[in-house]
Short mmCIF file of C-alpha atoms and ligand atoms in Angstrom, two decimals:
data_model
loop_
_atom_site.label_atom_id
_atom_site.label_comp_id
_atom_site.label_asym_id
_atom_site.label_seq_id
_atom_site.Cartn_x
_atom_site.Cartn_y
_atom_site.Cartn_z
CA UNK O 66 -47.69 -56.40 92.55
CA UNK O 67 -48.45 -59.01 95.20
CA UNK O 68 -50.69 -61.92 94.29
CA UNK O 69 -52.96 -63.50 96.88
CA UNK O 70 -54.19 -67.03 96.39
CA UNK O 71 -57.33 -67.97 98.29
CA UNK O 72 -57.85 -71.62 99.11
CA UNK O 73 -61.48 -72.69 99.49
CA UNK O 74 -63.29 -75.95 100.19
CA UNK O 75 -64.99 -75.58 96.82
CA UNK O 76 -65.35 -72.77 94.29
CA UNK O 77 -68.38 -72.73 92.02
CA UNK O 78 -67.25 -70.43 89.25
CA UNK O 79 -70.33 -70.14 86.95
CA UNK O 80 -67.75 -70.34 84.14
CA UNK O 81 -68.65 -73.44 82.10
CA UNK O 82 -65.04 -73.90 80.98
CA UNK O 83 -63.89 -74.33 84.59
CA UNK O 84 -67.04 -75.01 86.62
CA UNK O 85 -65.27 -76.03 89.86
CA UNK O 86 -62.00 -75.09 91.53
CA UNK O 87 -60.28 -75.03 94.93
CA UNK O 88 -58.03 -71.99 94.49
CA UNK O 89 -58.32 -68.53 93.02
CA UNK O 90 -55.48 -66.05 92.54
CA UNK O 91 -56.19 -62.33 92.92
CA UNK O 92 -53.99 -59.44 91.79
CA UNK O 93 -54.94 -55.74 91.54
CA UNK O 94 -58.50 -56.56 92.56
CA UNK O 95 -58.93 -58.93 89.64
CA UNK O 96 -58.97 -62.66 89.16
CA UNK O 97 -55.62 -63.88 87.85
CA UNK O 98 -56.09 -67.64 87.88
CA UNK O 99 -58.64 -70.29 88.83
CA UNK O 100 -57.98 -73.97 89.47
CA UNK O 101 -55.96 -76.06 91.93
CA UNK O 102 -52.88 -75.04 93.91
CA UNK O 103 -50.52 -76.28 91.17
CA UNK O 104 -52.08 -74.02 88.58
CA UNK O 105 -51.50 -70.98 90.79
CA UNK O 106 -47.72 -71.29 90.17
CA UNK O 107 -48.04 -70.04 86.58
CA UNK O 108 -47.92 -66.36 87.59
CA UNK O 109 -45.01 -66.56 90.01
CA UNK O 110 -44.88 -65.89 93.76
CA UNK O 111 -48.00 -65.49 95.84
CA UNK O 112 -49.28 -65.29 99.40
CA UNK O 113 -51.51 -68.23 100.27
CA UNK O 114 -54.55 -67.13 102.29
CA UNK O 115 -56.45 -70.01 103.90
CA UNK O 116 -59.16 -68.12 105.75
CA UNK O 117 -61.76 -69.57 103.33
CA UNK O 118 -60.40 -73.12 103.53
CA UNK O 119 -63.69 -74.47 104.91
CA UNK O 120 -65.92 -72.09 102.90
CA UNK O 121 -67.50 -72.15 99.45
CA UNK O 122 -66.88 -69.29 97.02
CA UNK O 123 -69.37 -68.17 94.39
CA UNK O 124 -69.29 -65.07 92.21
CA UNK O 125 -70.54 -62.09 94.23
CA UNK O 126 -74.31 -61.93 93.87
CA UNK O 127 -75.76 -59.24 91.61
CA UNK O 128 -79.10 -57.67 92.61
CA UNK O 129 -80.40 -56.14 89.40
CA UNK O 130 -83.52 -54.58 90.88
CA UNK O 131 -83.45 -53.19 94.37
CA UNK O 132 -83.40 -49.80 96.04
CA UNK O 133 -80.88 -48.27 98.43
CA UNK O 134 -83.83 -47.47 100.69
CA UNK O 135 -83.58 -51.09 101.86
CA UNK O 136 -80.87 -49.71 104.13
CA UNK O 137 -82.74 -46.55 105.11
CA UNK O 138 -86.25 -47.75 105.97
CA UNK O 139 -85.57 -48.79 109.50
CA UNK O 140 -85.80 -45.34 111.06
CA UNK O 141 -89.54 -45.70 110.29
CA UNK O 142 -91.95 -48.20 111.87
CA UNK O 143 -92.44 -51.42 109.89
CA UNK O 144 -96.07 -52.58 109.48
CA UNK O 145 -95.67 -55.65 107.25
CA UNK O 146 -97.45 -59.00 107.53
CA UNK O 147 -94.22 -61.04 107.46
CA UNK O 148 -91.56 -60.93 110.18
CA UNK O 149 -88.57 -58.97 108.89
CA UNK O 150 -84.94 -58.55 109.92
CA UNK O 151 -83.31 -55.10 109.94
CA UNK O 152 -79.63 -54.37 109.13
CA UNK O 153 -78.70 -54.83 112.80
CA UNK O 154 -80.27 -58.29 112.76
CA UNK O 155 -83.27 -57.33 114.91
CA UNK O 156 -86.51 -59.08 113.86
CA UNK O 157 -89.64 -56.93 113.57
CA UNK O 158 -92.66 -59.18 114.10
CA UNK O 159 -95.34 -59.20 111.39
CA UNK O 160 -98.79 -57.72 112.07
CA UNK O 161 -101.49 -60.23 111.19
CA UNK O 162 -104.69 -58.14 111.15
CA UNK O 163 -105.90 -54.58 110.64
CA UNK O 164 -106.47 -54.03 114.37
CA UNK O 165 -102.85 -54.95 115.13
CA UNK O 166 -101.73 -52.29 112.63
CA UNK O 167 -103.98 -49.66 114.24
CA UNK O 168 -102.75 -50.69 117.69
CA UNK O 169 -99.09 -50.39 116.68
CA UNK O 170 -99.76 -46.88 115.34
CA UNK O 171 -101.62 -45.91 118.50
CA UNK O 172 -98.60 -46.97 120.55
CA UNK O 173 -96.29 -44.88 118.36
CA UNK O 174 -98.55 -41.84 118.74
CA UNK O 175 -98.61 -42.32 122.53
CA UNK O 176 -94.83 -42.59 122.62
CA UNK O 177 -94.45 -39.42 120.54
CA UNK O 178 -96.79 -37.62 122.95
CA UNK O 179 -94.84 -38.89 125.95
CA UNK O 180 -91.62 -37.61 124.38
CA UNK O 181 -93.23 -34.20 123.98
CA UNK O 182 -92.98 -34.21 120.19
CA UNK O 183 -94.89 -31.69 118.08
CA UNK O 184 -98.52 -32.96 117.90
CA UNK O 185 -98.47 -32.15 114.18
CA UNK O 186 -95.33 -34.21 113.49
CA UNK O 187 -96.51 -36.96 111.15
CA UNK O 188 -96.15 -40.69 111.67
CA UNK O 189 -94.65 -42.20 108.52
CA UNK O 190 -94.65 -46.00 108.41
CA UNK O 191 -94.01 -48.62 105.73
CA UNK O 192 -94.36 -52.25 104.67
CA UNK O 193 -98.16 -52.41 104.98
CA UNK O 194 -100.30 -54.58 102.68
CA UNK O 195 -104.04 -55.07 103.32
CA UNK O 196 -104.27 -57.89 100.76
CA UNK O 197 -103.31 -60.37 103.50
CA UNK O 198 -106.39 -59.39 105.50
CA UNK O 199 -108.90 -61.19 103.27
CA UNK O 200 -109.99 -58.32 101.05
CA UNK O 201 -110.68 -55.71 103.75
CA UNK O 202 -109.24 -52.35 102.66
CA UNK O 203 -107.90 -49.78 105.08
CA UNK O 204 -109.61 -46.39 105.18
CA UNK O 205 -109.48 -43.22 107.26
CA UNK O 206 -111.96 -44.94 109.60
CA UNK O 207 -109.21 -47.33 110.71
CA UNK O 208 -106.40 -44.81 110.83
CA UNK O 209 -108.40 -42.14 112.64
CA UNK O 210 -108.68 -44.63 115.51
CA UNK O 211 -104.90 -44.50 115.85
CA UNK O 212 -104.95 -40.71 115.88
CA UNK O 213 -107.64 -38.26 114.83
CA UNK O 214 -105.26 -35.29 115.19
CA UNK O 215 -101.73 -36.34 114.20
CA UNK O 216 -101.18 -36.88 110.42
CA UNK O 217 -100.44 -40.52 109.56
CA UNK O 218 -98.92 -41.79 106.32
CA UNK O 219 -98.61 -45.51 105.64
CA UNK O 220 -96.63 -46.61 102.60
CA UNK O 221 -97.68 -49.97 101.24
CA UNK O 222 -95.09 -52.70 100.80
CA UNK O 223 -95.36 -52.38 97.01
CA UNK O 224 -94.37 -48.68 97.09
CA UNK O 225 -97.23 -47.83 94.72
CA UNK O 226 -99.96 -47.11 97.26
CA UNK O 227 -100.40 -45.33 100.54
CA UNK O 228 -103.06 -44.89 103.18
CA UNK O 229 -103.46 -41.68 105.15
CA UNK O 230 -105.79 -40.54 107.93
CA UNK O 231 -108.22 -37.58 107.94
CA UNK O 232 -105.71 -35.03 109.35
CA UNK O 233 -103.25 -36.02 106.58
CA UNK O 234 -105.92 -35.68 103.86
CA UNK O 235 -106.66 -32.19 105.18
CA UNK O 236 -102.97 -31.26 105.35
CA UNK O 237 -102.48 -32.45 101.76
CA UNK O 238 -105.61 -30.62 100.58
CA UNK O 239 -107.25 -33.79 99.20
CA UNK O 240 -111.05 -33.42 99.25
CA UNK O 241 -114.14 -34.72 97.44
CA UNK O 242 -113.42 -32.11 94.77
CA UNK O 243 -109.86 -33.32 94.06
CA UNK O 244 -109.71 -34.59 90.48
CA UNK O 245 -106.67 -36.85 90.46
CA UNK O 246 -106.78 -40.44 89.18
CA UNK O 247 -105.82 -42.78 91.99
CA UNK O 248 -107.61 -40.97 94.85
CA UNK O 249 -109.89 -43.74 96.18
CA UNK O 250 -113.31 -42.76 97.50
CA UNK O 251 -116.23 -43.82 99.67
CA UNK O 252 -119.58 -44.21 97.88
CA UNK O 253 -120.48 -40.62 98.80
CA UNK O 254 -117.43 -39.35 96.86
CA UNK O 255 -115.34 -38.41 99.91
CA UNK O 256 -111.72 -39.62 99.70
CA UNK O 257 -111.29 -42.76 101.83
CA UNK O 258 -107.57 -42.26 102.46
CA UNK O 259 -106.19 -44.83 99.98
CA UNK O 260 -104.01 -43.26 97.28
CA UNK O 261 -102.76 -45.09 94.19
CA UNK O 262 -99.58 -44.23 92.28
CA UNK O 263 -97.38 -41.10 92.15
CA UNK O 264 -99.91 -38.51 90.98
CA UNK O 265 -102.32 -39.26 93.84
CA UNK O 266 -99.55 -39.62 96.43
CA UNK O 267 -97.78 -36.43 95.42
CA UNK O 268 -99.88 -33.96 97.50
CA UNK O 269 -99.02 -36.01 100.61
CA UNK O 270 -95.34 -36.25 99.77
CA UNK O 271 -95.22 -32.50 99.24
CA UNK O 272 -97.08 -31.78 102.49
CA UNK O 273 -94.81 -33.91 104.67
CA UNK O 274 -91.76 -32.22 103.15
CA UNK O 275 -90.55 -35.24 101.19
CA UNK O 276 -89.85 -36.97 104.48
CA UNK O 277 -89.74 -40.65 105.13
CA UNK O 278 -90.13 -43.11 102.32
CA UNK O 279 -89.38 -40.63 99.56
CA UNK O 280 -86.68 -38.70 101.35
CA UNK O 281 -83.24 -38.81 99.74
CA UNK O 282 -80.75 -41.38 101.00
CA UNK O 283 -78.45 -40.35 103.82
CA UNK O 284 -75.03 -41.64 104.90
CA UNK O 285 -76.45 -43.95 107.57
CA UNK O 286 -78.85 -45.47 105.03
CA UNK O 287 -75.98 -46.08 102.60
CA UNK O 288 -74.08 -47.92 105.35
CA UNK O 289 -77.18 -49.90 106.34
CA UNK O 290 -77.61 -50.95 102.73
CA UNK O 291 -74.00 -52.11 102.46
CA UNK O 292 -74.39 -54.08 105.70
CA UNK O 293 -77.42 -55.92 104.32
CA UNK O 294 -75.51 -56.67 101.11
CA UNK O 295 -72.63 -58.22 103.05
CA UNK O 296 -75.05 -60.38 105.03
CA UNK O 297 -76.58 -61.64 101.77
CA UNK O 298 -73.48 -62.09 99.60
CA UNK O 299 -74.27 -59.15 97.29
CA UNK O 300 -71.36 -57.26 95.72
CA UNK O 301 -73.21 -55.36 92.97
CA UNK O 302 -76.63 -53.75 93.37
CA UNK O 303 -78.82 -51.25 91.59
CA UNK O 304 -80.74 -48.33 93.00
CA UNK O 305 -83.42 -48.72 90.41
CA UNK O 306 -84.91 -45.26 90.68
CA UNK O 307 -82.93 -42.24 91.72
CA UNK O 308 -83.47 -38.57 90.91
CA UNK O 309 -79.68 -38.10 90.70
CA UNK O 310 -80.00 -34.58 92.08
CA UNK O 311 -76.92 -32.81 93.43
CA UNK O 312 -77.77 -34.02 96.94
CA UNK O 313 -78.27 -37.61 95.73
CA UNK O 314 -74.96 -37.52 93.88
CA UNK O 315 -73.11 -36.16 96.90
CA UNK O 316 -74.46 -39.00 99.07
CA UNK O 317 -73.62 -41.66 96.49
CA UNK O 318 -70.12 -40.34 95.86
CA UNK O 319 -69.38 -39.90 99.56
CA UNK O 320 -70.22 -43.55 100.29
CA UNK O 321 -68.87 -45.19 97.12
CA UNK O 322 -65.72 -43.08 97.27
CA UNK O 323 -64.62 -44.90 100.42
CA UNK O 324 -62.35 -47.91 99.92
CA UNK O 325 -64.22 -49.69 102.68
CA UNK O 326 -67.62 -49.34 101.01
CA UNK O 327 -68.47 -52.97 100.31
CA UNK O 328 -70.86 -52.86 97.38
CA UNK O 329 -70.82 -51.59 93.82
CA UNK O 330 -73.85 -49.36 93.14
CA UNK O 331 -75.65 -48.69 89.85
CA UNK O 332 -78.24 -45.96 90.30
CA UNK O 333 -80.89 -45.68 87.57
CA UNK O 334 -82.11 -42.23 86.59
CA UNK O 335 -85.79 -41.64 87.27
CA UNK O 336 -87.19 -40.84 83.82
CA UNK O 337 -90.86 -40.51 84.79
CA UNK O 338 -92.75 -37.91 86.87
CA UNK O 339 -89.41 -36.19 87.09
CA UNK O 340 -87.90 -32.75 87.07
CA UNK O 341 -86.23 -33.28 83.67
CA UNK O 342 -87.63 -33.63 80.17
CA UNK O 343 -86.33 -36.69 78.32
CA UNK O 344 -83.71 -34.79 76.32
CA UNK O 345 -82.34 -33.02 79.37
CA UNK O 346 -82.50 -36.25 81.36
CA UNK O 347 -80.50 -38.13 78.75
CA UNK O 348 -77.84 -35.41 78.75
CA UNK O 349 -77.70 -35.50 82.55
CA UNK O 350 -77.06 -39.25 82.61
CA UNK O 351 -74.52 -39.11 79.80
CA UNK O 352 -72.59 -36.39 81.61
CA UNK O 353 -72.60 -38.41 84.84
CA UNK O 354 -71.06 -41.42 83.11
CA UNK O 355 -67.78 -39.50 82.98
CA UNK O 356 -67.74 -39.76 86.80
CA UNK O 357 -68.01 -43.58 86.86
CA UNK O 358 -65.70 -45.45 89.23
CA UNK O 359 -65.42 -49.14 90.10
CA UNK O 360 -67.95 -48.77 92.92
CA UNK O 361 -70.34 -46.27 91.32
CA UNK O 362 -71.66 -46.67 87.77
CA UNK O 363 -74.08 -44.34 86.03
CA UNK O 364 -75.81 -45.04 82.73
CA UNK O 365 -79.06 -46.79 83.63
CA UNK O 366 -82.45 -45.19 83.02
CA UNK O 367 -85.66 -46.28 84.75
CA UNK O 368 -89.07 -45.85 83.15
CA UNK O 369 -92.41 -46.96 84.46
CA UNK O 370 -95.61 -47.99 82.72
CA UNK O 371 -98.08 -49.41 85.23
CA UNK O 372 -98.54 -50.01 88.96
CA UNK O 373 -98.71 -53.01 91.29
CA UNK O 374 -100.72 -56.20 90.77
CA UNK O 375 -101.50 -56.78 94.45
CA UNK O 376 -102.35 -53.08 94.75
CA UNK O 377 -104.75 -53.50 91.79
CA UNK O 378 -102.99 -50.64 90.00
CA UNK O 379 -101.22 -52.85 87.40
CA UNK O 380 -102.60 -52.98 83.85
CA UNK O 381 -103.91 -56.46 82.98
CA UNK O 382 -105.09 -57.82 79.65
CA UNK O 383 -108.41 -59.62 79.34
CA UNK O 384 -109.97 -61.04 81.51
CA UNK O 385 -108.64 -58.53 84.07
CA UNK O 386 -108.68 -58.97 87.84
CA UNK O 387 -110.41 -62.09 89.09
CA UNK O 388 -112.05 -60.21 91.99
CA UNK O 389 -113.67 -57.74 89.57
CA UNK O 390 -111.44 -54.79 90.44
CA UNK O 391 -111.22 -52.25 87.60
CA UNK O 392 -108.07 -52.25 85.48
CA UNK O 393 -105.09 -50.35 86.91
CA UNK O 394 -103.25 -47.13 86.16
CA UNK O 395 -100.86 -46.05 83.45
CA UNK O 396 -98.15 -44.34 85.52
CA UNK O 397 -96.85 -43.21 82.13
CA UNK O 398 -99.24 -43.13 79.18
CA UNK O 399 -97.96 -45.61 76.54
CA UNK O 400 -97.62 -42.88 73.86
CA UNK O 401 -95.55 -40.72 76.22
CA UNK O 402 -93.48 -43.76 77.15
CA UNK O 403 -92.67 -44.44 73.51
CA UNK O 404 -91.63 -40.83 72.86
CA UNK O 405 -89.40 -40.62 75.95
CA UNK O 406 -88.00 -44.13 75.47
CA UNK O 407 -86.86 -43.19 71.98
CA UNK O 408 -84.94 -40.17 73.30
CA UNK O 409 -83.03 -42.24 75.87
CA UNK O 410 -82.50 -45.05 73.38
CA UNK O 411 -81.11 -42.71 70.72
CA UNK O 412 -78.77 -41.24 73.38
CA UNK O 413 -77.22 -44.70 73.70
CA UNK O 414 -78.54 -45.32 77.20
CA UNK O 415 -79.94 -48.54 78.62
CA UNK O 416 -83.58 -48.36 79.70
CA UNK O 417 -85.14 -50.53 82.41
CA UNK O 418 -88.93 -50.44 82.22
CA UNK O 419 -91.25 -51.34 85.07
CA UNK O 420 -94.11 -53.48 83.70
CA UNK O 421 -96.06 -55.59 86.19
CA UNK O 422 -99.31 -56.53 84.41
CA UNK O 423 -99.28 -58.23 81.01
CA UNK O 424 -101.02 -55.31 79.28
CA UNK O 425 -98.12 -53.09 80.36
CA UNK O 426 -95.50 -55.63 79.23
CA UNK O 427 -97.23 -55.90 75.87
CA UNK O 428 -97.40 -52.08 75.56
CA UNK O 429 -93.66 -51.85 76.26
CA UNK O 430 -92.85 -54.56 73.70
CA UNK O 431 -95.07 -52.85 71.10
CA UNK O 432 -93.45 -49.46 71.71
CA UNK O 433 -89.86 -50.75 71.81
CA UNK O 434 -90.51 -52.76 68.63
CA UNK O 435 -91.52 -49.56 66.80
CA UNK O 436 -88.59 -47.57 68.23
CA UNK O 437 -86.13 -50.26 67.13
CA UNK O 438 -87.51 -50.10 63.58
CA UNK O 439 -86.93 -46.34 63.52
CA UNK O 440 -83.60 -46.43 65.35
CA UNK O 441 -81.91 -49.84 65.25
CA UNK O 442 -79.12 -50.26 67.80
CA UNK O 443 -77.27 -53.53 68.25
CA UNK O 444 -76.91 -54.91 71.77
CA UNK O 445 -79.05 -52.19 73.39
CA UNK O 446 -79.79 -54.42 76.42
CA UNK O 447 -83.09 -52.79 77.31
CA UNK O 448 -84.78 -54.77 80.07
CA UNK O 449 -88.36 -55.30 81.23
CA UNK O 450 -88.45 -55.22 85.03
CA UNK O 451 -90.91 -57.40 87.01
CA UNK O 452 -92.70 -58.74 83.88
CA UNK O 453 -94.72 -60.89 86.23
CA UNK O 454 -97.45 -61.98 83.81
CA UNK O 455 -95.40 -62.31 80.61
CA UNK O 456 -96.39 -65.45 78.71
CA UNK O 457 -94.46 -67.51 76.15
CA UNK O 458 -95.59 -65.54 73.05
CA UNK O 459 -94.49 -62.25 74.65
CA UNK O 460 -91.15 -63.78 75.69
CA UNK O 461 -90.62 -64.87 72.07
CA UNK O 462 -91.23 -61.31 70.90
CA UNK O 463 -88.80 -60.04 73.56
CA UNK O 464 -86.15 -62.46 72.34
CA UNK O 465 -86.64 -61.25 68.77
CA UNK O 466 -86.17 -57.64 69.92
CA UNK O 467 -83.12 -58.39 72.09
CA UNK O 468 -84.90 -57.50 75.34
CA UNK O 469 -83.86 -58.96 78.67
CA UNK O 470 -86.21 -59.89 81.54
CA UNK O 471 -85.61 -59.32 85.22
CA UNK O 472 -88.50 -61.22 86.81
CA UNK O 473 -89.80 -60.62 90.34
CA UNK O 474 -89.42 -64.20 91.60
CA UNK O 475 -89.92 -63.23 95.27
CA UNK O 476 -93.60 -62.64 94.47
CA UNK O 477 -94.09 -66.40 94.20
CA UNK O 478 -93.68 -66.60 97.96
CA UNK O 479 -94.82 -63.18 99.19
CA UNK O 480 -97.99 -62.79 97.09
CA UNK O 481 -98.36 -66.14 95.26
CA UNK O 482 -101.49 -67.19 97.19
CA UNK O 483 -103.05 -63.73 96.85
CA UNK O 484 -102.39 -63.69 93.10
CA UNK O 485 -104.12 -67.05 92.74
CA UNK O 486 -107.07 -66.17 94.97
CA UNK O 487 -107.62 -62.45 94.43
CA UNK O 488 -105.71 -60.75 91.62
CA UNK O 489 -105.07 -62.79 88.44
CA UNK O 490 -106.76 -66.06 89.38
CA UNK O 491 -105.48 -69.64 89.22
CA UNK O 492 -104.74 -69.96 85.48
CA UNK O 493 -102.46 -66.98 85.14
CA UNK O 494 -100.90 -67.55 88.59
CA UNK O 495 -99.32 -70.70 87.12
CA UNK O 496 -97.21 -68.49 84.87
CA UNK O 497 -96.41 -65.88 87.52
CA UNK O 498 -92.77 -64.88 86.96
CA UNK O 499 -92.38 -67.53 84.26
CA UNK O 500 -88.61 -68.04 84.48
CA UNK O 501 -88.44 -71.30 82.52
CA UNK O 502 -90.51 -69.83 79.67
CA UNK O 503 -88.13 -66.87 79.48
CA UNK O 504 -85.12 -69.17 79.15
CA UNK O 505 -86.92 -71.44 76.68
CA UNK O 506 -87.60 -68.41 74.48
CA UNK O 507 -83.95 -67.35 74.67
CA UNK O 508 -84.53 -64.24 76.78
CA UNK O 509 -81.58 -63.27 79.04
CA UNK O 510 -82.90 -63.75 82.57
CA UNK O 511 -82.32 -62.18 85.96
CA UNK O 512 -84.49 -62.45 89.09
CA UNK O 513 -84.86 -59.90 91.87
CA UNK O 514 -86.22 -58.78 95.24
CA UNK O 515 -87.17 -55.14 94.53
CA UNK O 516 -85.98 -54.54 98.11
CA UNK O 517 -87.34 -52.95 100.24
CA UNK O 518 -90.58 -54.26 98.68
CA UNK O 519 -89.32 -57.71 99.73
CA UNK O 520 -86.06 -58.38 101.60
CA UNK O 521 -82.74 -58.29 99.75
CA UNK O 522 -81.46 -61.89 99.67
CA UNK O 523 -80.50 -63.42 96.31
CA UNK O 524 -80.30 -66.99 97.64
CA UNK O 525 -83.90 -66.59 98.81
CA UNK O 526 -84.86 -65.20 95.39
CA UNK O 527 -83.17 -68.20 93.75
CA UNK O 528 -85.05 -70.50 96.15
CA UNK O 529 -88.34 -68.93 95.01
CA UNK O 530 -87.52 -69.56 91.34
CA UNK O 531 -86.40 -73.14 92.04
CA UNK O 532 -89.31 -74.20 94.26
CA UNK O 533 -92.21 -71.85 93.34
CA UNK O 534 -93.97 -72.67 96.62
CA UNK O 535 -96.39 -70.37 98.45
CA UNK O 536 -96.98 -69.92 102.19
CA UNK O 537 -100.14 -72.06 101.81
CA UNK O 538 -98.07 -74.91 100.36
CA UNK O 539 -99.08 -74.57 96.72
CA UNK O 540 -96.62 -75.00 93.85
CA UNK O 541 -97.39 -72.41 91.17
CA UNK O 542 -96.61 -73.66 87.66
CA UNK O 543 -94.23 -76.57 88.36
CA UNK O 544 -93.06 -76.43 84.72
CA UNK O 545 -91.70 -72.91 85.32
CA UNK O 546 -89.26 -74.05 88.04
CA UNK O 547 -85.58 -73.39 87.41
CA UNK O 548 -82.77 -75.79 88.27
CA UNK O 549 -80.46 -74.61 91.06
CA UNK O 550 -77.74 -73.85 88.48
CA UNK O 551 -80.15 -71.84 86.33
CA UNK O 552 -81.25 -69.86 89.38
CA UNK O 553 -77.63 -69.23 90.45
CA UNK O 554 -76.91 -68.01 86.92
CA UNK O 555 -79.87 -65.61 87.17
CA UNK O 556 -78.47 -64.00 90.37
CA UNK O 557 -74.93 -63.69 88.97
CA UNK O 558 -74.19 -63.68 85.23
CA UNK O 559 -77.83 -63.24 84.25
CA UNK O 560 -78.20 -60.10 86.35
CA UNK O 561 -74.75 -58.90 85.20
CA UNK O 562 -75.97 -59.09 81.57
CA UNK O 563 -78.92 -56.81 82.41
CA UNK O 564 -76.45 -54.24 83.75
CA UNK O 565 -74.02 -54.60 80.82
CA UNK O 566 -71.38 -55.89 83.24
CA UNK O 567 -71.17 -59.56 82.23
CA UNK O 568 -67.67 -59.00 80.86
CA UNK O 569 -66.56 -57.75 84.26
CA UNK O 570 -68.53 -59.57 86.98
CA UNK O 571 -70.91 -62.52 87.42
CA UNK O 572 -68.44 -65.43 87.23
CA UNK O 573 -65.10 -66.38 88.72
CA UNK O 574 -62.76 -66.33 85.76
CA UNK O 575 -59.48 -64.82 84.71
CA UNK O 576 -59.70 -61.09 84.01
CA UNK O 577 -62.90 -60.39 85.93
CA UNK O 578 -63.24 -58.45 89.18
CA UNK O 579 -62.43 -60.49 92.28
CA UNK O 580 -66.00 -60.36 93.62
CA UNK O 581 -67.05 -63.33 95.75
CA UNK O 582 -69.97 -64.43 97.86
CA UNK O 583 -68.48 -66.46 100.69
CA UNK O 584 -70.88 -69.23 101.76
CA UNK O 585 -70.79 -71.83 104.51
CA UNK O 586 -72.36 -74.54 102.30
CA UNK O 587 -72.30 -75.50 98.63
CA UNK O 588 -75.62 -74.77 96.86
CA UNK O 589 -75.44 -78.07 94.97
CA UNK O 590 -74.78 -80.06 98.16
CA UNK O 591 -77.96 -78.97 99.93
CA UNK O 592 -81.54 -79.87 99.00
CA UNK O 593 -83.19 -77.33 96.66
CA UNK O 594 -85.68 -76.56 99.43
CA UNK O 595 -82.77 -75.49 101.67
CA UNK O 596 -81.15 -73.08 99.21
CA UNK O 597 -82.47 -70.04 101.12
CA UNK O 598 -81.01 -71.30 104.41
CA UNK O 599 -77.35 -71.43 103.34
CA UNK O 600 -75.45 -69.14 105.74
CA UNK O 601 -73.48 -66.33 104.11
CA UNK O 602 -70.11 -65.58 105.77
CA UNK O 603 -69.46 -62.30 103.92
CA UNK O 604 -68.17 -60.96 100.63
CA UNK O 605 -65.11 -59.95 98.64
CA UNK O 606 -65.35 -56.87 96.41
CA UNK O 607 -62.60 -56.20 93.86
CA UNK O 608 -60.22 -58.23 96.01
CA UNK O 609 -61.05 -56.61 99.35
CA UNK O 610 -62.41 -59.00 102.00
CA UNK O 611 -65.55 -57.94 103.89
CA UNK O 612 -66.47 -60.10 106.87
CA UNK O 613 -70.22 -59.81 107.64
CA UNK O 614 -69.80 -57.51 110.67
CA UNK O 615 -66.59 -55.85 109.56
ZN1 ZN C 1964 -88.43 -51.25 92.16
#
């Protein structure tokens, strides 16, 4: 077996026993030795590879909460407020008011007409969020200006809401008589085109044939996702909700079965609003675990309690939303959640639960506490995902129960001002994604992007947790800021813990997978405000080198 030794300008290992090094030896896709050139002699002959001699190596970044759709969204028009870069590097400019959104859609409709496309072919777009427009909500009155004949579906950035126009309401059969929670209405009771959460969005999804946002991943999307990961230094990523149907499995196994697929994928089984009951679902996931490979790992389960804070569909404790909006939606009723959770837990699986508002986090902690009394299981590693409003007392309860937290640090930048002004108000915005409180309570911590909700970029996510600044220049809860090293831990070993892979990835040390993020600068040599701007050269996955455009 040949051994390759990589020389680097600096290696930041995240292993406290050997925090820094200049050389790392790799054999059989694993790390054999870490240290200086002299130490590399211990294992005999090697090939010295100096291509990283002026680069900085870190453990490959681990994105514990994102979605493969990050790579598959770009066949649909992007309607977000922020500029955004696609996998090819093209920047889509942000749309800064409602009229700009309508105008973009009108142009798309005109182009589809010019191309002679079916006048009933829907426009499906994504990335929209009206919260940036000062409280004005979008209705059919806006969208009908773009087209009063062609169905239009606009997925919000948060993935929990959509807006549709009048032709789409008709096609989906949603009327004043429709009795589904989450169908928003004008004062006269007519639906206004805004739909909250899966039950209300389902008639639209069904009518457009599962196209667009909720369509299964395809091969091109898998490649787009891997390309984004290479650009951002990510070597392990979740797909934190996947139906794991036969078609989904074929796509995953086709991509991950290729030696040149550059990222390790952990899809999480969708255990809510699904086609399976909990018992059947648990059996399905357990059976799939026999098919695990290095690049494709089954075993995660995703459950969901509430909605989105900026979509006003999250469940908040007293005093609720500062703008007076009614409390949000239980995507899964807490009693149902507890019953289903117990089935997956007893099957030995690891459950990741979406809880955005603090009432939802508390409901999850209450339920999991009862389940653990009935069915104790050491080292279960259940994780609360997002947990954006969790306070210190809830973190202490989580620590006592052995729960991990994967906090949505990117919100500090993308919605921090809106949370302060419009959703939770200034007091609770100080503890938005309270990373330091989680660590102080002893809760294992990861941070995430929820891409495509926000862009996949762990160094940016770390920057959010370190600086906690908003676009309007505020610092939210200075006491909750992480150090750079704590933030780097959260995007490597911390996230690896939440995926039960901390024995295998997350640090550069003997025995682990040779997964590296190859950077142009050292994170401790730049100012904390510049963390997000460090250029990423590419990645190494299980010993295979992936240049960014390779
Ligand atoms: Zn998500």
